[in-house]
Amino acid sequence: MADRQTAAFSTAQDKTISWQRAGIGLLTSILAVLGVAVTDARADSPTSVIQTTVGPVRGSSDGVVNKFQGIRYANSPAGANRWTPPVAPARSTTIFDATTPGSPCPQVVNQFSPQPPFSEDCLFLNVTTPVLSGDDGGLPTWIFIHGGALVNGEGAAFDPSVLVSTHKIIVVTINYRLGALGWLADPALDGNGIAGNYGLMDQQLAFKWVRDNIARFGGNPNHVTIGGESAGGLSTSSNLASPTANGLFHAAIIESGAYMLFDIQPVAAQEALGVKFATAVGCTGTNQQIAACLRGAPIATLLTDQGIINTSPTSGTTILPQGLSDAFGSGNFNRVPVMQGTNLNEGTLFEPFFFDPSFTFVPGGAAQFLVDASKLTYPQEVGIISGTTDPNKIATLANLYPPASFPNPDNNNKPSADQALGQIFTDIIFTCRGFDSNKLLALFVPVHAYEFADPNAPDLFQPLIGFSYGASHASELQYLFDAKTLQGPADAAANAASPAPGAAVQPPPLTAGGQQLATEMKAYWANFVRFHDPNGKPEGEAGDHSLAFWPAFGQTGFVQKLVPGPAQPFPITTFSSEHNCDALTMLGLIK
């Protein structure tokens, strides 16, 4: 799939602005999500001192939740430690003031990035606990892995205070190495079964920190769920398939994270790109010389050239022996309960990167587009966004997704090529792969599947440009976390300048129905963290009757449709047909 897309876009580049000049690579456009700055809000009073394996820490409390921010779980991976496995720090005897998030990892500034400055010394985590837990047995913990295409983001962007205080769980958010610094595979650096996957190793060391320390924060180390959105969902899937993560978690939540189900590349392919990257950076010679050169290269140079590599996990390693579909299909994965889903309109977040020549992410910034849509026919656009040049496949797709079937509510419900193209991208990249992942996993473990489907979900990351984003990629996160911390300064500036008639606030707040759905989603997610079942049904007890029942995926393929109030979420068995999954598979566009 990735190879077909790359070939198709290479052809398109002869007539359009290149991915590099547009400021976004093909893989980045597919994966790009989330990771933005937070405000440094000091709480009212200090917490008591907690002894951890890295030393004593003291956080802050607002009387509702306790926050411990910027706790170091690994030594700095800078200098000689670049592209080496992370190492836990020695225990300090000095009390650490855990009231400020640690530095985000190095990354390119865009609408998905936190506020600079960045630092290679970035392996920190954040713990949020309820002040009053009412649970002497230790609270269940959710470790949330941020998204951002594995090139953007930070854990501190996600404020779980409402979720934590309302549902009495602990949430841990983490940083991990990004871009080339976290995922470069190069024969000059690799060995001992390691090729790339440094970011994945970071995540697993953070899991170990939680295992060894969460009891001191009131948590239960034997009741840990990992989860994440987009690249965080890919990371969660990868940890499911990783033998070195065995025993570090007991359930998993995957949000829009199955897009590389069939595309995890082996060592040889990843290292070939790593060699090209090293050459572009200016590092040649023996392996020892190349390694030394790479470890001494300026961060800015690494960020400039990292689009050469496939920023993703690498299979055929000790950390990830198999690709995801092979691991899940064979049962060779960490068998824990899984909750996994996608959003109804994932692709609308990405469609402006392809076709809208007026789109900018900051006022006066460079246009981020590939194709002047006015010069293309709809079938030509379909070929570009689907990554195929086969005229028969393009014709079939154009018939499956006619613009007349995709009205734009932001333009008097007129037929919309933008909406149709966004749905093609949604179904090929996200929804059908998520469905396939659930089918494989459900052969071995309990699975609960969902589709987030609020058509009025505010888009946090793109300016308003004349077509409806709907339930776009990443839009569900504001139903779980505080939206104010999810939007970064560059995006806020773009939204402030975007044409939004009648919108005094951008992004707008959730509708009343959206607020109801947010309450329901927080309960479902917390129930899964607590009971490994979104219905909140511990063994031998009745479930949560305040929520609409969510059946397991099972062999019927139930998917819970998460719709805004006053309607309640409900299960469907038509998910695959609604997203043309069989037809797309027969066209060879899914696998």
Coordinates of C-alpha atoms in Angstrom, one line a residue:
M1 CA 0.0 0.0 0.0
A2 CA 2.7 2.5 1.0
D3 CA 4.7 1.6 -2.1
R4 CA 1.7 2.1 -4.4
Q5 CA 1.0 5.5 -2.8
T6 CA 4.6 6.6 -3.1
A7 CA 4.7 5.7 -6.7
A8 CA 1.4 7.5 -7.5
F9 CA 2.5 10.6 -5.7
S10 CA 5.9 10.6 -7.4
T11 CA 4.1 10.7 -10.7
A12 CA 1.9 13.6 -9.5
Q13 CA 5.0 15.5 -8.4
D14 CA 5.9 16.2 -12.0
K15 CA 2.9 18.5 -12.2
T16 CA 2.6 19.7 -8.6
I17 CA 4.5 21.0 -5.7
S18 CA 6.6 18.2 -4.2
W19 CA 5.9 16.8 -0.8
Q20 CA 9.1 18.3 0.6
R21 CA 8.2 21.8 -0.7
A22 CA 4.7 21.4 0.7
G23 CA 6.3 20.8 4.1
I24 CA 4.9 17.3 4.6
G25 CA 5.9 13.9 3.4
L26 CA 3.5 11.2 2.2
L27 CA 3.7 9.2 5.3
T28 CA 3.5 12.3 7.5
S29 CA 0.3 13.4 5.7
I30 CA -1.2 9.9 6.3
L31 CA -0.2 9.8 9.9
A32 CA 0.0 13.4 10.9
V33 CA -1.9 14.2 14.1
L34 CA -1.7 15.7 17.4
G35 CA 0.9 16.9 19.8
V36 CA 0.6 20.5 20.9
A37 CA 1.5 22.8 23.7
V38 CA -0.1 23.2 27.1
T39 CA -0.2 26.1 29.3
D40 CA 1.9 25.8 32.5
A41 CA -0.9 26.1 35.0
R42 CA 0.3 26.0 38.6
A43 CA -2.1 24.3 41.0
D44 CA -3.0 25.6 44.4
S45 CA -0.9 23.6 46.8
P46 CA 2.0 21.0 46.9
T47 CA 1.3 17.4 47.3
S48 CA 3.1 15.2 49.8
V49 CA 6.5 13.8 48.8
I50 CA 6.3 10.4 47.0
Q51 CA 9.3 8.2 46.9
T52 CA 10.0 6.7 43.5
T53 CA 12.7 4.6 41.9
V54 CA 14.2 7.8 40.5
G55 CA 14.0 9.7 43.8
P56 CA 11.5 11.7 45.8
V57 CA 8.9 13.8 43.8
R58 CA 6.4 16.4 44.9
G59 CA 3.6 17.5 42.6
S60 CA 0.7 20.0 42.8
S61 CA -2.9 19.7 43.8
D62 CA -6.0 21.8 43.0
G63 CA -8.0 19.8 45.6
V64 CA -9.6 17.6 42.9
V65 CA -6.6 16.0 41.2
N66 CA -2.9 15.7 41.9
K67 CA -0.5 16.4 39.1
F68 CA 3.1 15.2 38.9
Q69 CA 4.7 16.6 35.8
G70 CA 8.0 16.2 34.1
I71 CA 9.2 13.1 36.0
R72 CA 12.3 11.7 34.3
Y73 CA 12.0 8.0 33.5
A74 CA 15.2 7.8 31.4
N75 CA 18.6 9.5 31.1
S76 CA 19.1 12.0 28.3
P77 CA 19.4 10.3 24.9
A78 CA 21.6 13.0 23.5
G79 CA 25.2 12.9 22.4
A80 CA 26.8 9.5 22.7
N81 CA 23.4 8.2 23.8
R82 CA 21.7 9.0 20.5
W83 CA 20.3 5.9 19.0
T84 CA 21.0 3.7 22.0
P85 CA 18.4 2.0 24.2
P86 CA 17.1 4.2 27.0
V87 CA 18.5 3.8 30.4
A88 CA 16.7 4.4 33.7
P89 CA 18.4 7.2 35.8
A90 CA 20.1 6.6 39.1
R91 CA 18.0 7.4 42.1
S92 CA 18.4 10.9 43.4
T93 CA 18.0 11.9 47.0
T94 CA 16.9 15.5 46.2
I95 CA 13.2 16.2 46.1
F96 CA 12.1 16.9 42.5
D97 CA 9.5 19.6 42.0
A98 CA 7.2 17.9 39.6
T99 CA 5.0 20.9 38.7
T100 CA 6.2 21.7 35.2
P101 CA 6.1 19.4 32.1
G102 CA 9.5 18.3 30.8
S103 CA 10.8 19.5 27.4
P104 CA 9.1 18.1 24.3
C105 CA 11.3 16.0 22.0
P106 CA 12.9 17.7 18.9
Q107 CA 10.4 18.2 16.1
V108 CA 9.4 20.5 13.2
V109 CA 7.1 23.3 14.2
N110 CA 3.7 23.0 12.5
Q111 CA 0.0 23.0 13.6
F112 CA 0.5 19.6 15.3
S113 CA 3.5 20.6 17.4
P114 CA 4.0 21.9 20.9
Q115 CA 5.6 25.3 21.7
P116 CA 9.4 25.3 21.4
P117 CA 12.0 25.1 22.9
F118 CA 12.6 21.4 22.3
S119 CA 15.4 19.3 23.8
E120 CA 16.9 15.8 23.1
D121 CA 16.7 15.4 26.9
C122 CA 13.0 14.8 26.7
L123 CA 12.1 11.4 28.2
F124 CA 9.7 12.5 30.8
L125 CA 6.2 11.4 31.9
N126 CA 3.3 13.0 33.8
V127 CA 1.0 11.4 36.4
T128 CA -2.6 12.6 37.2
T129 CA -4.4 11.0 40.1
P130 CA -7.7 11.8 41.9
V131 CA -7.3 13.4 45.3
L132 CA -9.9 11.1 46.8
S133 CA -9.9 7.6 45.2
G134 CA -12.1 5.6 47.6
D135 CA -10.2 2.5 46.4
D136 CA -7.9 0.8 48.9
G137 CA -6.9 -1.9 46.4
G138 CA -5.1 0.5 44.1
L139 CA -6.5 2.4 41.2
P140 CA -6.4 1.2 37.6
T141 CA -4.0 3.1 35.3
W142 CA -4.2 4.2 31.7
I143 CA -0.9 5.0 30.0
F144 CA -1.7 7.3 27.1
I145 CA 0.7 7.5 24.1
H146 CA 0.4 10.7 22.1
G147 CA 0.0 10.8 18.4
G148 CA 1.8 13.0 15.8
A149 CA 3.0 10.7 13.0
L150 CA 5.9 9.7 15.3
V151 CA 7.4 13.1 14.4
N152 CA 5.3 15.5 16.5
G153 CA 3.7 15.8 19.9
E154 CA 4.2 15.6 23.7
G155 CA 2.5 13.8 26.5
A156 CA 1.8 17.0 28.5
A157 CA -0.7 18.2 25.8
F158 CA -3.3 15.8 27.2
D159 CA -5.0 17.0 30.3
P160 CA -7.1 14.1 31.8
S161 CA -8.3 15.9 34.9
V162 CA -12.0 15.5 34.3
L163 CA -11.6 11.8 33.4
V164 CA -9.5 11.2 36.4
S165 CA -11.5 13.0 39.0
T166 CA -14.9 11.8 37.7
H167 CA -14.0 8.1 37.2
K168 CA -11.3 7.6 39.8
I169 CA -8.5 6.2 37.5
I170 CA -4.9 7.3 37.1
V171 CA -3.7 8.6 33.8
V172 CA 0.0 8.7 32.8
T173 CA 1.1 10.5 29.7
I174 CA 4.6 10.1 28.2
N175 CA 7.2 11.5 25.8
Y176 CA 9.2 9.3 23.5
R177 CA 11.8 10.0 20.9
L178 CA 10.4 11.3 17.6
G179 CA 11.4 11.4 13.9
A180 CA 14.9 10.2 13.0
L181 CA 16.0 10.4 16.6
G182 CA 13.4 7.8 17.6
W183 CA 12.9 5.5 14.5
L184 CA 16.0 5.6 12.3
A185 CA 17.3 2.2 11.3
D186 CA 20.9 2.3 9.9
P187 CA 23.5 -0.5 9.7
A188 CA 26.0 1.9 11.3
L189 CA 23.9 2.1 14.4
D190 CA 22.1 -1.2 14.5
G191 CA 23.1 -4.4 16.2
N192 CA 22.1 -7.0 18.8
G193 CA 18.7 -7.4 17.2
I194 CA 18.0 -3.6 17.3
A195 CA 17.1 -1.7 14.2
G196 CA 15.3 1.6 14.8
N197 CA 12.4 1.3 17.3
Y198 CA 14.2 3.5 19.9
G199 CA 10.9 5.3 20.4
L200 CA 9.2 2.0 21.1
M201 CA 11.9 1.1 23.6
D202 CA 11.3 4.5 25.3
Q203 CA 7.7 3.6 25.7
Q204 CA 8.4 0.3 27.2
L205 CA 10.8 1.8 29.7
A206 CA 8.0 4.2 30.7
F207 CA 5.8 1.2 31.2
K208 CA 8.4 -0.3 33.5
W209 CA 8.5 2.9 35.5
V210 CA 4.7 2.7 35.9
R211 CA 5.0 -1.0 36.9
D212 CA 7.6 -0.1 39.5
N213 CA 6.2 3.1 40.9
I214 CA 2.4 3.5 40.3
A215 CA 1.5 1.8 43.6
R216 CA 3.2 4.8 45.4
F217 CA 0.7 7.1 43.6
G218 CA -2.3 5.0 44.7
G219 CA -2.3 2.8 41.6
N220 CA -2.4 -1.0 41.0
P221 CA 0.6 -2.2 39.0
N222 CA -1.3 -5.3 38.0
H223 CA -4.1 -3.3 36.4
V224 CA -2.5 -1.1 33.7
T225 CA -4.0 -0.3 30.3
I226 CA -1.9 1.2 27.5
G227 CA -3.5 3.2 24.7
G228 CA -3.0 6.0 22.2
E229 CA -4.4 7.8 19.2
S230 CA -3.1 7.7 15.6
A231 CA 0.7 7.2 16.0
G232 CA -0.1 6.5 19.6
G233 CA -2.5 3.8 18.4
L234 CA 0.2 2.5 16.1
S235 CA 2.5 2.4 19.1
T236 CA -0.1 0.5 21.1
S237 CA -0.5 -2.0 18.3
S238 CA 3.3 -2.4 18.1
N239 CA 3.5 -3.0 21.9
L240 CA 0.8 -5.6 21.6
A241 CA 3.0 -7.4 19.0
S242 CA 6.3 -6.8 21.0
P243 CA 7.6 -9.7 23.2
T244 CA 9.7 -7.2 25.1
A245 CA 6.5 -5.6 26.3
N246 CA 5.1 -8.8 27.7
G247 CA 3.6 -8.4 31.2
L248 CA 3.9 -4.6 31.2
F249 CA 0.2 -4.0 30.6
H250 CA -3.1 -5.8 30.9
A251 CA -5.4 -4.2 28.3
A252 CA -5.1 -1.9 25.3
I253 CA -7.0 1.0 23.7
I254 CA -6.3 1.8 20.0
E255 CA -7.7 4.9 18.5
S256 CA -7.3 5.3 14.8
G257 CA -4.1 3.3 15.0
A258 CA -4.4 0.5 12.5
Y259 CA -3.2 2.4 9.4
M260 CA 0.0 0.4 9.2
L261 CA -1.5 -3.0 9.8
F262 CA 0.0 -4.4 6.6
D263 CA 2.9 -1.9 6.1
I264 CA 5.5 -2.3 8.9
Q265 CA 8.7 -2.6 7.0
P266 CA 11.5 -5.2 7.7
V267 CA 15.1 -4.3 8.7
A268 CA 16.6 -4.4 5.2
A269 CA 14.1 -1.9 3.7
Q270 CA 14.3 0.4 6.7
E271 CA 18.1 0.3 6.8
A272 CA 18.3 1.1 3.0
L273 CA 16.5 4.3 3.7
G274 CA 18.7 4.9 6.8
V275 CA 21.8 4.8 4.5
K276 CA 20.2 7.4 2.2
F277 CA 19.5 9.6 5.3
A278 CA 23.0 9.4 6.6
T279 CA 24.4 10.4 3.2
A280 CA 22.0 13.3 3.0
V281 CA 23.2 14.4 6.5
G282 CA 26.7 14.2 5.2
C283 CA 27.9 11.1 7.1
T284 CA 29.9 8.7 5.1
G285 CA 32.9 6.3 5.6
T286 CA 33.1 3.3 7.9
N287 CA 30.2 2.4 10.1
Q288 CA 32.1 3.8 13.1
Q289 CA 32.7 7.1 11.3
I290 CA 29.1 7.2 10.2
A291 CA 27.8 6.6 13.7
A292 CA 30.1 9.2 15.2
C293 CA 29.0 11.7 12.5
L294 CA 25.3 11.1 13.0
R295 CA 25.6 11.4 16.8
G296 CA 27.4 14.7 16.3
A297 CA 25.1 16.1 13.7
P298 CA 23.0 19.2 14.5
I299 CA 19.4 18.5 15.4
A300 CA 18.2 21.0 12.7
T301 CA 20.0 19.0 10.0
L302 CA 18.4 15.7 11.2
L303 CA 15.0 17.3 11.2
T304 CA 15.5 18.7 7.7
D305 CA 16.4 15.4 6.2
Q306 CA 14.3 12.9 8.2
G307 CA 11.6 12.9 5.5
I308 CA 13.9 10.5 3.7
I309 CA 13.3 7.7 6.2
N310 CA 10.1 5.8 6.8
T311 CA 9.3 7.1 10.3
S312 CA 7.7 4.0 11.7
P313 CA 8.5 0.8 13.6
T314 CA 10.8 -1.8 12.1
S315 CA 9.9 -5.5 12.0
G316 CA 12.3 -8.4 12.1
T317 CA 13.9 -7.2 15.4
T318 CA 14.0 -8.4 18.9
I319 CA 11.5 -5.6 19.9
L320 CA 9.1 -6.3 17.0
P321 CA 9.8 -9.7 15.4
Q322 CA 6.8 -9.6 13.1
G323 CA 4.6 -7.1 11.3
L324 CA 1.3 -6.3 12.9
S325 CA -1.0 -8.4 10.7
D326 CA 1.3 -11.4 10.9
A327 CA 1.5 -11.1 14.7
F328 CA -2.2 -10.6 15.2
G329 CA -3.2 -13.3 12.7
S330 CA -0.9 -15.9 14.2
G331 CA -1.8 -15.1 17.8
N332 CA 1.9 -14.2 18.5
F333 CA 1.1 -11.1 20.5
N334 CA 0.4 -10.1 24.1
R335 CA -3.1 -11.4 24.5
V336 CA -5.0 -8.8 26.5
P337 CA -8.5 -7.3 26.0
V338 CA -8.6 -4.6 23.3
M339 CA -10.8 -1.7 22.6
Q340 CA -10.2 -0.3 19.1
G341 CA -12.0 2.1 16.8
T342 CA -11.9 4.8 14.1
N343 CA -13.7 8.0 13.3
L344 CA -16.4 8.4 10.6
N345 CA -14.5 11.1 8.6
E346 CA -10.9 10.5 9.4
G347 CA -9.7 11.7 6.0
T348 CA -11.1 15.2 6.2
L349 CA -8.2 16.3 8.4
F350 CA -5.8 15.4 5.5
E351 CA -7.7 16.4 2.4
P352 CA -6.6 20.1 2.5
F353 CA -3.0 18.9 2.3
F354 CA -3.8 17.4 -1.1
F355 CA -6.0 19.8 -2.9
D356 CA -6.8 23.2 -1.4
P357 CA -4.4 25.9 -2.7
S358 CA -5.7 28.5 -0.2
F359 CA -4.9 26.4 2.9
T360 CA -2.3 27.8 5.3
F361 CA -1.6 26.8 8.8
V362 CA -0.4 30.2 9.9
P363 CA -1.3 33.6 8.6
G364 CA 1.0 34.4 5.7
G365 CA 2.6 30.9 5.8
A366 CA 3.4 28.8 2.9
A367 CA 0.5 27.0 1.3
Q368 CA 0.5 23.3 2.2
F369 CA -1.0 21.7 -0.9
L370 CA 0.0 19.4 -3.7
V371 CA -2.5 19.9 -6.5
D372 CA -4.5 22.8 -7.8
A373 CA -7.9 21.1 -7.9
S374 CA -9.3 23.4 -10.5
K375 CA -7.0 21.9 -13.0
L376 CA -8.0 18.3 -12.3
T377 CA -11.0 16.1 -13.1
Y378 CA -12.6 14.3 -10.2
P379 CA -11.2 10.9 -11.4
Q380 CA -7.7 12.4 -11.5
E381 CA -8.2 13.6 -7.9
V382 CA -9.4 10.1 -6.9
G383 CA -6.3 8.5 -8.4
I384 CA -4.0 10.9 -6.4
I385 CA -5.7 10.4 -3.0
S386 CA -6.1 6.7 -3.4
G387 CA -2.5 6.1 -4.6
T388 CA -3.4 4.2 -7.8
T389 CA -2.9 5.0 -11.5
D390 CA -5.0 2.0 -12.7
P391 CA -7.9 3.6 -14.7
N392 CA -10.2 0.7 -13.9
K393 CA -9.7 1.1 -10.2
I394 CA -10.0 4.8 -10.4
A395 CA -13.3 4.5 -12.3
T396 CA -14.6 2.0 -9.7
L397 CA -13.7 4.3 -6.9
A398 CA -15.3 7.3 -8.6
N399 CA -18.5 5.3 -8.9
L400 CA -18.3 4.1 -5.2
Y401 CA -17.8 7.6 -4.0
P402 CA -19.7 10.0 -6.2
P403 CA -19.7 13.6 -5.0
A404 CA -23.5 13.7 -5.2
S405 CA -23.5 11.2 -2.3
F406 CA -21.4 13.5 -0.1
P407 CA -23.1 16.8 0.5
N408 CA -21.2 19.6 2.2
P409 CA -23.2 21.0 5.2
D410 CA -20.9 24.0 5.2
N411 CA -22.0 24.9 1.6
N412 CA -25.7 24.4 1.5
N413 CA -25.4 20.7 1.2
K414 CA -24.1 20.9 -2.3
P415 CA -22.3 17.8 -3.7
S416 CA -18.7 17.9 -2.5
A417 CA -15.7 16.4 -4.1
D418 CA -13.7 17.4 -1.0
Q419 CA -16.1 15.3 1.2
A420 CA -16.0 12.3 -1.1
L421 CA -12.2 12.4 -1.4
G422 CA -11.9 12.6 2.4
Q423 CA -14.0 9.5 2.7
I424 CA -12.0 7.6 0.2
F425 CA -8.9 8.4 2.3
T426 CA -10.8 7.5 5.5
D427 CA -11.9 4.1 4.3
I428 CA -8.6 3.0 2.6
I429 CA -6.2 4.2 5.3
F430 CA -8.2 3.9 8.6
T431 CA -11.6 2.3 8.8
C432 CA -11.2 -0.9 6.9
R433 CA -7.7 -1.6 8.3
G434 CA -9.1 -1.0 11.8
F435 CA -11.9 -3.5 11.0
D436 CA -9.4 -6.0 9.7
S437 CA -7.3 -5.6 12.9
N438 CA -10.3 -6.2 15.1
K439 CA -11.2 -9.3 13.1
L440 CA -7.7 -10.7 13.6
L441 CA -7.5 -9.8 17.3
A442 CA -11.0 -11.1 18.1
L443 CA -9.9 -14.7 17.2
F444 CA -7.7 -14.6 20.4
V445 CA -8.8 -11.9 22.8
P446 CA -12.0 -10.0 23.8
V447 CA -12.4 -6.9 21.5
H448 CA -14.8 -4.0 21.7
A449 CA -15.0 -1.9 18.5
Y450 CA -16.3 1.7 18.0
E451 CA -16.9 4.3 15.4
F452 CA -16.8 7.9 16.6
A453 CA -19.5 9.7 14.6
D454 CA -20.3 13.2 15.9
P455 CA -20.8 15.2 12.6
N456 CA -20.4 18.4 14.6
A457 CA -17.1 17.6 16.2
P458 CA -14.9 20.7 16.2
D459 CA -11.7 20.4 14.3
L460 CA -8.8 21.4 16.6
F461 CA -6.0 21.4 14.1
Q462 CA -7.0 22.9 10.7
P463 CA -8.4 26.3 9.8
L464 CA -12.0 26.5 8.6
I465 CA -11.8 26.5 4.8
G466 CA -15.3 26.0 3.4
F467 CA -16.0 22.3 3.8
S468 CA -17.1 20.3 6.8
Y469 CA -14.5 18.2 8.7
G470 CA -17.2 16.1 10.4
A471 CA -15.8 13.4 12.8
S472 CA -12.3 14.0 11.5
H473 CA -9.1 12.3 12.5
A474 CA -8.2 13.1 16.2
S475 CA -11.5 15.0 16.8
E476 CA -12.6 12.4 19.4
L477 CA -9.7 13.4 21.7
Q478 CA -11.5 16.6 22.9
Y479 CA -14.3 14.3 24.2
L480 CA -11.7 12.6 26.5
F481 CA -9.3 15.4 27.3
D482 CA -9.4 19.1 27.9
A483 CA -9.6 20.7 24.4
K484 CA -7.8 23.9 25.6
T485 CA -4.6 21.9 26.0
L486 CA -4.9 20.1 22.7
Q487 CA -4.6 23.2 20.5
G488 CA -1.2 24.7 19.9
P489 CA -0.2 28.3 19.2
A490 CA 0.4 28.0 15.5
D491 CA -3.0 26.4 15.0
A492 CA -4.7 28.9 17.2
A493 CA -3.2 31.7 15.1
A494 CA -4.4 30.0 11.9
N495 CA -7.9 29.5 13.2
A496 CA -8.1 33.1 14.4
A497 CA -7.4 34.3 10.9
S498 CA -9.5 31.7 9.0
P499 CA -12.8 32.6 7.4
A500 CA -15.3 31.4 9.9
P501 CA -18.5 33.4 9.4
G502 CA -20.4 33.7 12.7
A503 CA -17.9 31.8 14.7
A504 CA -16.7 33.9 17.5
V505 CA -14.6 31.1 18.9
Q506 CA -12.5 28.7 16.9
P507 CA -12.6 25.9 17.6
P508 CA -16.2 26.2 18.8
P509 CA -17.2 24.4 22.0
L510 CA -19.0 21.0 21.8
T511 CA -22.7 21.1 21.1
A512 CA -25.1 20.0 23.9
G513 CA -25.3 16.6 22.2
G514 CA -21.5 16.5 21.9
Q515 CA -21.2 17.2 25.6
Q516 CA -23.5 14.3 26.3
L517 CA -21.4 12.1 24.1
A518 CA -18.2 13.3 25.8
T519 CA -19.7 12.2 29.2
E520 CA -20.6 8.8 27.7
M521 CA -17.2 8.3 26.1
K522 CA -15.3 9.2 29.3
A523 CA -17.4 6.6 31.1
Y524 CA -16.8 3.9 28.4
W525 CA -13.1 4.5 28.4
A526 CA -12.8 4.6 32.1
N527 CA -14.9 1.4 32.4
F528 CA -12.5 -0.3 30.0
V529 CA -9.5 0.8 32.0
R530 CA -11.2 -0.4 35.2
F531 CA -13.0 -3.5 34.1
H532 CA -11.5 -4.3 30.6
D533 CA -15.1 -3.9 29.4
P534 CA -16.6 -0.5 28.4
N535 CA -19.9 -1.5 29.9
G536 CA -18.3 -1.4 33.4
K537 CA -19.2 -5.0 34.2
P538 CA -16.9 -6.6 36.7
E539 CA -17.2 -10.3 37.1
G540 CA -20.4 -11.3 39.0
E541 CA -21.9 -7.7 39.0
A542 CA -24.3 -5.8 36.9
G543 CA -23.0 -3.4 34.3
D544 CA -23.4 0.4 34.1
H545 CA -27.0 0.9 33.3
S546 CA -26.5 4.6 32.7
L547 CA -24.8 3.7 29.4
A548 CA -26.1 2.2 26.2
F549 CA -24.9 -1.5 26.1
W550 CA -21.8 -2.0 24.0
P551 CA -21.6 -5.6 22.7
A552 CA -18.3 -7.2 22.1
F553 CA -17.0 -7.3 18.5
G554 CA -17.1 -11.1 18.5
Q555 CA -17.7 -13.0 15.3
T556 CA -20.6 -10.8 14.3
G557 CA -18.5 -7.7 13.9
F558 CA -20.5 -5.4 16.2
V559 CA -19.2 -1.9 16.1
Q560 CA -20.5 0.7 18.6
K561 CA -21.6 3.9 16.9
L562 CA -20.7 6.8 19.2
V563 CA -23.3 9.4 18.2
P564 CA -24.1 12.7 19.9
G565 CA -27.1 13.1 22.1
P566 CA -30.0 13.0 22.6
A567 CA -29.5 9.7 20.8
Q568 CA -27.5 7.1 22.6
P569 CA -24.6 5.1 21.1
F570 CA -25.8 1.9 19.4
P571 CA -24.2 -1.2 17.8
I572 CA -24.2 -1.8 14.1
T573 CA -23.2 -4.9 12.0
T574 CA -22.9 -3.0 8.7
F575 CA -19.7 -1.2 9.4
S576 CA -17.7 -3.0 6.7
S577 CA -20.3 -2.5 3.9
E578 CA -20.8 1.1 4.9
H579 CA -17.2 1.7 4.2
N580 CA -16.9 -0.4 1.1
C581 CA -14.2 -2.6 2.8
D582 CA -14.8 -5.7 0.6
A583 CA -14.7 -3.7 -2.6
L584 CA -11.6 -1.8 -1.5
T585 CA -9.9 -5.1 -0.6
M586 CA -10.8 -6.6 -4.0
L587 CA -9.3 -3.6 -5.7
G588 CA -6.1 -4.3 -3.8
L589 CA -6.2 -0.9 -2.0
I590 CA -6.4 -2.3 1.6
K591 CA -3.6 -4.8 1.8

